[in-house]
XYZ file of C-alpha atoms in Angstrom:
327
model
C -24.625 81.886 15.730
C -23.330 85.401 15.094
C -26.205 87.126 17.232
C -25.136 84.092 19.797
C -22.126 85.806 19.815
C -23.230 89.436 20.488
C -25.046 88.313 23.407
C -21.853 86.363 24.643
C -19.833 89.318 23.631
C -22.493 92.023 25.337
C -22.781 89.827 28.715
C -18.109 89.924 28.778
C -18.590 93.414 28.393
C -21.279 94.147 31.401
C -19.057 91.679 33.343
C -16.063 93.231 33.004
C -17.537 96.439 34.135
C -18.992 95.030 36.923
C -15.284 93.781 38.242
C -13.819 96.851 37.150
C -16.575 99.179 39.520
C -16.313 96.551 42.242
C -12.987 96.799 42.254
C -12.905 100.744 42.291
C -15.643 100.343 45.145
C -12.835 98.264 47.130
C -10.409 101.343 46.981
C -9.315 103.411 49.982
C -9.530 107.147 49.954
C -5.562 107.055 49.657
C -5.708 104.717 46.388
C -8.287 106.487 45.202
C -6.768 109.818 44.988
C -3.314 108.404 44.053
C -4.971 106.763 41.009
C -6.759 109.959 40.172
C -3.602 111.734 39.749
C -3.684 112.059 36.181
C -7.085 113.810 36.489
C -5.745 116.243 39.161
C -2.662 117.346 37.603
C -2.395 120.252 35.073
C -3.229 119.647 31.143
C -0.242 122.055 29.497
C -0.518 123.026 25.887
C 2.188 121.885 23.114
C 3.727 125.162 23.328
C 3.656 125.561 27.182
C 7.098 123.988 27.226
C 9.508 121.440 26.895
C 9.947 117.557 27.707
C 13.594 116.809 28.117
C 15.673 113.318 27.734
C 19.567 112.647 28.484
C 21.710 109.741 27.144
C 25.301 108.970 28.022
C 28.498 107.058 26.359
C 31.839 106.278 27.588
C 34.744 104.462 25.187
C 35.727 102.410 28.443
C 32.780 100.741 30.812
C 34.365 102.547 33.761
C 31.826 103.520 36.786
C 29.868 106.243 35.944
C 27.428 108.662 38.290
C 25.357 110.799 37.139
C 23.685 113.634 38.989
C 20.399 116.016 37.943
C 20.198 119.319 40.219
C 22.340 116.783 42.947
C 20.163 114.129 42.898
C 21.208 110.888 41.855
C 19.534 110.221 37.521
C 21.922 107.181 37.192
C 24.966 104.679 38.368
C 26.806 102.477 36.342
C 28.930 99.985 37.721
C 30.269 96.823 36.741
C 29.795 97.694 32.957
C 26.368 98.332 33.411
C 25.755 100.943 30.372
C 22.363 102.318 28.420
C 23.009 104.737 25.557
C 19.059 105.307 24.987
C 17.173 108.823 25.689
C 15.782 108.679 29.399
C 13.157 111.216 30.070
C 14.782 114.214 33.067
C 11.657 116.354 34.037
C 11.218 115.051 37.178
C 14.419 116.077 38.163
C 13.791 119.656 36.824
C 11.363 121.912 39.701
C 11.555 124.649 37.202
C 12.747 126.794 34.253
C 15.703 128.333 34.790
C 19.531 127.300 34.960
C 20.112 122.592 35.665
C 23.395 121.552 36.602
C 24.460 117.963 35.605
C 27.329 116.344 37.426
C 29.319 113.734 36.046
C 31.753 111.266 38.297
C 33.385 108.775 36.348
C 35.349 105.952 38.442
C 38.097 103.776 37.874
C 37.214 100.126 38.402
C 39.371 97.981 37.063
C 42.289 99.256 39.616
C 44.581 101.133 36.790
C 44.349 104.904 36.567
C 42.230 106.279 33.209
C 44.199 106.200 30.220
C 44.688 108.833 27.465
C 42.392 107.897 25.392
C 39.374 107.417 27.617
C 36.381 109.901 26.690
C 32.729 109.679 26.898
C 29.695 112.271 26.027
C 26.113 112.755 27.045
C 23.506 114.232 24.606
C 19.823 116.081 25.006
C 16.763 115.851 23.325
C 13.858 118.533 23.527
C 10.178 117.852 22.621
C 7.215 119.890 22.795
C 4.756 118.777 25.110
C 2.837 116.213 23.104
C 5.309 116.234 20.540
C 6.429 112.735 19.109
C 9.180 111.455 20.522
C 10.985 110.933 16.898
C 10.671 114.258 15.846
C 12.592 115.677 19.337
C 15.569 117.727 18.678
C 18.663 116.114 19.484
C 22.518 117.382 20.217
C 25.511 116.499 22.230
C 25.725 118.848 25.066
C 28.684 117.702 26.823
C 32.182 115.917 26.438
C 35.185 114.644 28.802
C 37.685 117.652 28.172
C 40.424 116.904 27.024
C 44.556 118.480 26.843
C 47.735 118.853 24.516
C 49.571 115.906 24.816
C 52.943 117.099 26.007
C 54.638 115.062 23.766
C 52.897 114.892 20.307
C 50.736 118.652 20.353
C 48.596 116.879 17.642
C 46.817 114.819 19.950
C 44.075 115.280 22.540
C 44.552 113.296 26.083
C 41.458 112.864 28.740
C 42.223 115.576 31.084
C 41.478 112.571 33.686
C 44.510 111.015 32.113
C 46.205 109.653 35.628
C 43.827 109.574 37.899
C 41.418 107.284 39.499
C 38.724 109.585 39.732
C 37.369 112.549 37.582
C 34.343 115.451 38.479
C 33.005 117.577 36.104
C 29.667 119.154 35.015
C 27.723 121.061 32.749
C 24.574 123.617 32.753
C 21.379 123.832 30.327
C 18.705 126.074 30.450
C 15.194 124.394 30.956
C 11.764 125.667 29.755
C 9.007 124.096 31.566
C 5.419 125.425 32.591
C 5.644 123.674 36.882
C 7.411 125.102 39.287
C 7.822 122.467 41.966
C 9.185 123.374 46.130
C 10.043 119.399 45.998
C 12.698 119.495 48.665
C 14.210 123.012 48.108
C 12.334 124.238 51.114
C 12.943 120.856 53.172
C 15.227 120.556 56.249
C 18.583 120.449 55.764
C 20.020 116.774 56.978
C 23.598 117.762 57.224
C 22.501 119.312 60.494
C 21.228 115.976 62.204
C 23.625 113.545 63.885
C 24.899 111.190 61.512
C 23.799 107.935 63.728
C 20.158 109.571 64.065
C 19.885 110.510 60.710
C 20.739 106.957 59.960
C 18.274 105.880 62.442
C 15.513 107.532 60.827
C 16.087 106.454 57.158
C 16.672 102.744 58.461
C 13.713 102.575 59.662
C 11.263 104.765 56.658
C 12.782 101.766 54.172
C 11.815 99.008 56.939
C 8.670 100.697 57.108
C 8.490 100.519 53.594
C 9.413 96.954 52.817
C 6.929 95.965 55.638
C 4.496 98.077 53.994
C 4.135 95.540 50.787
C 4.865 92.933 52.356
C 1.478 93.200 54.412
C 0.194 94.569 51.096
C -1.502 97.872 53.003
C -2.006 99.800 49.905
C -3.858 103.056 51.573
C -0.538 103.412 53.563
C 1.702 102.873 50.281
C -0.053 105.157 48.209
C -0.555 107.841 50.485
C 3.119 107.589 51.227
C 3.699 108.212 47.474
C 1.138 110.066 46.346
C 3.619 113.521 46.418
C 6.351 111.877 45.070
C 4.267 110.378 42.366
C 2.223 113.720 41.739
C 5.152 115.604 41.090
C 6.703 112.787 38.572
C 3.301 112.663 36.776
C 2.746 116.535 36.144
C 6.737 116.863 35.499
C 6.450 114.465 32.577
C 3.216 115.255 31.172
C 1.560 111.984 31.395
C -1.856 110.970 30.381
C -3.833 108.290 32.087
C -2.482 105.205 30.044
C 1.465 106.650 30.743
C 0.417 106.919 34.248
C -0.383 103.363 34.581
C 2.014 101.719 33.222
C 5.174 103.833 34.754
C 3.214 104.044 38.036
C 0.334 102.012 39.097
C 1.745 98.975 37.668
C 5.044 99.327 39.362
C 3.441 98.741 42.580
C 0.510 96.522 42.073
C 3.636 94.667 40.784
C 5.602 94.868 43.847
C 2.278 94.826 45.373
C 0.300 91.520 43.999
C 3.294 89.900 42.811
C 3.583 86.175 44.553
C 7.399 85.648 43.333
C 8.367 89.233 45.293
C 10.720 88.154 48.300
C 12.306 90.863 49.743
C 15.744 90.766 51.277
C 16.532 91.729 54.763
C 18.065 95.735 55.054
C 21.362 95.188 55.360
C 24.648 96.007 54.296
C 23.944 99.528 52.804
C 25.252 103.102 53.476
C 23.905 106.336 53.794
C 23.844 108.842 51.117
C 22.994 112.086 51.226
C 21.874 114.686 48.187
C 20.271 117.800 46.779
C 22.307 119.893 48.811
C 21.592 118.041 52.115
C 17.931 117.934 51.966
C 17.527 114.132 50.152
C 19.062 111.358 52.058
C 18.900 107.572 50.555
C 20.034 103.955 51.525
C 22.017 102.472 49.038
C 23.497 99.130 49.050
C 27.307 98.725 49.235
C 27.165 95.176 47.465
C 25.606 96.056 44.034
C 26.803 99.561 43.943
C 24.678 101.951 42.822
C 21.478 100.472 43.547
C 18.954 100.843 46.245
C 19.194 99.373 49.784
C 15.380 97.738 49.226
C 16.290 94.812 47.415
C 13.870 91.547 46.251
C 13.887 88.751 44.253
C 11.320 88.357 41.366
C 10.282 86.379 37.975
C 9.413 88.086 35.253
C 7.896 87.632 31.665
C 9.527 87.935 28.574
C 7.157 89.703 26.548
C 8.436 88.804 22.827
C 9.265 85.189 23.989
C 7.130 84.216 26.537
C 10.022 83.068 28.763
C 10.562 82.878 32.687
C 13.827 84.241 34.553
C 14.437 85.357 38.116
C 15.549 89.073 38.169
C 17.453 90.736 41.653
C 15.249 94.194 41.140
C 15.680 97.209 43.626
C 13.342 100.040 44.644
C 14.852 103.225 45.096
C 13.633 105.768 47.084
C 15.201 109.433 47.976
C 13.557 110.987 51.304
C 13.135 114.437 52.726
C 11.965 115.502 55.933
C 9.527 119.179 55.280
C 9.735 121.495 57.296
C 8.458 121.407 60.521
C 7.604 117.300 60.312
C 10.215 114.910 62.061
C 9.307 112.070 59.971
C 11.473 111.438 56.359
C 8.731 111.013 53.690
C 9.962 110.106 49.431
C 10.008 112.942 47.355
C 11.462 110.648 44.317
């Protein structure tokens, strides 16, 4: 029985080698090289530099935006909130000098009291490093002034309005250095009703895309996009498919995917004019491609529709008339 079972086990093995080269042999050029991305991009050393990670608070679940180098890292609305550590690098191009801006917004229709605040706090790692033993500190907080009335207290120098701006700087050490869409052209200069012309139709594009399932055009749509997010954050192979390939085999292979139809979104434009988006005006804060799914419960087992989104930020390089994602 147990040398049975060696010859069972030995003739699972051959066959699932056999899928997994047939399936490889199946690949376009585009899918090919997209999944080969982890093999193409730079290996750094532990003490080339630095993997950086951001968490926010707020005392009161007013909206909150959050912005890396002008490019949108997250939205919170309708006390949406997540205090955990979410990795930054692919918002970082290179060492030197990242500005975060912070917009917090009143929702629930009353100016922000005194006693609102909220704080964000970094985390450095060296490449490799684990992630528990990252360096942790709180790098910003609301400011505050003397109440006018009691000079022993501290009000949120917000205190009044319905909106309040501010941001912050840190210095970044990382071994890339990334054009992304620095070099790109700038949007601002197109007519508003072509620009939103253009990026109307990339997302259509897009949601057509996987809904026909063409993976060569999807991945060589991405593959940039996804090249720079790979290298930025150090990943390794297994990283690589689980933040990346499954996400759109997912989106991809998934039967319970139904997309909705584009529609009531607005245009949004970022890093400094060159990144424009469509992003949907009735879940604020979220992307304009929108489907229904079900997903698994991996602890319990257990079934539940989700709304997802898929967001997507666009630039058009230099010289090219077409708006291709860069994040």
């Amino acid at each position: 029985m147990p040398y049975l079972k060696y010859i069972v086990l030995i003739f699972i093995s051959v066959l699932n080698l056999a899928c997994q080269s047939q399936a490889k042999q199946h690949m376009g050029p585009n899918e090919k090289k997209f999944k080969d991305i982890p093999n193409t991009i730079i290996t750094y050393k532990k003490n080339d530099g630095y993997a950086y990670y951001l968490s926010s608070n707020r005392s009161h679940f007013e909206a909150m935006e959050i912005y890396i180098n002008n490019i949108p890292f997250k939205k919170y609305y309708n006390g949406d909130n997540s205090a955990v550590m979410h990795p930054i690098n692919d918002y970082i191009l290179q060492s030197g000098t990242q500005t975060v801006r912070i917009k917090y917004i009143s929702e629930s229709g009353m100016p922000f009291r005194v006693d609102f605040s909220s704080s964000m706090d970094i985390m450095t790692l060296k490449i490799g490093q684990e992630f528990s033993l990252g360096k942790r500190h709180t790098i910003y907080e609301t400011p505050t002034i003397t109440n006018r009335d009691n000079p022993d207290y501290q009000d949120f120098a917000g205190t009044g309005l319905m909106v309040f701006e501010d941001q912050f700087t840190f210095d970044a050490e990382v071994p890339y250095h990334f054009t992304g869409w620095t070099e790109s052209q700038d949007l601002t200069k197109l007519k508003p009703e072509l620009l939103e012309k253009k990026i109307v139709s990339t997302y259509q594009n897009i949601i057509d895309i996987l809904k026909q399932k063409d993976r060569e055009t999807l991945y060589g749509m991405f593959y940039q996009s996804e090249f720079e997010k790979t290298q930025s954050k150090y990943y390794k192979q297994e990283l690589f498919n689980k933040f990346s390939v499954k996400g759109f085999d997912f989106v991809l292979e998934d039967p319970s995917v139904k997309f909705y139809p584009l529609e009531n979104y607005e245009v949004k434009i970022y890093g400094g004019g060159k990144v424009v988006a469509l992003e949907s005006t009735t879940d604020k804060g979220e992307s304009a491609i929108r489907f229904d799914a079900t997903v698994t419960d991996r602890r319990t087992g257990d079934k539940f529709e989700v709304i997802s989104n898929m967001k997507v930020y666009c630039h058009m390089p230099e010289g090219s008339n077409t708006l291709v994602p860069i994040r």
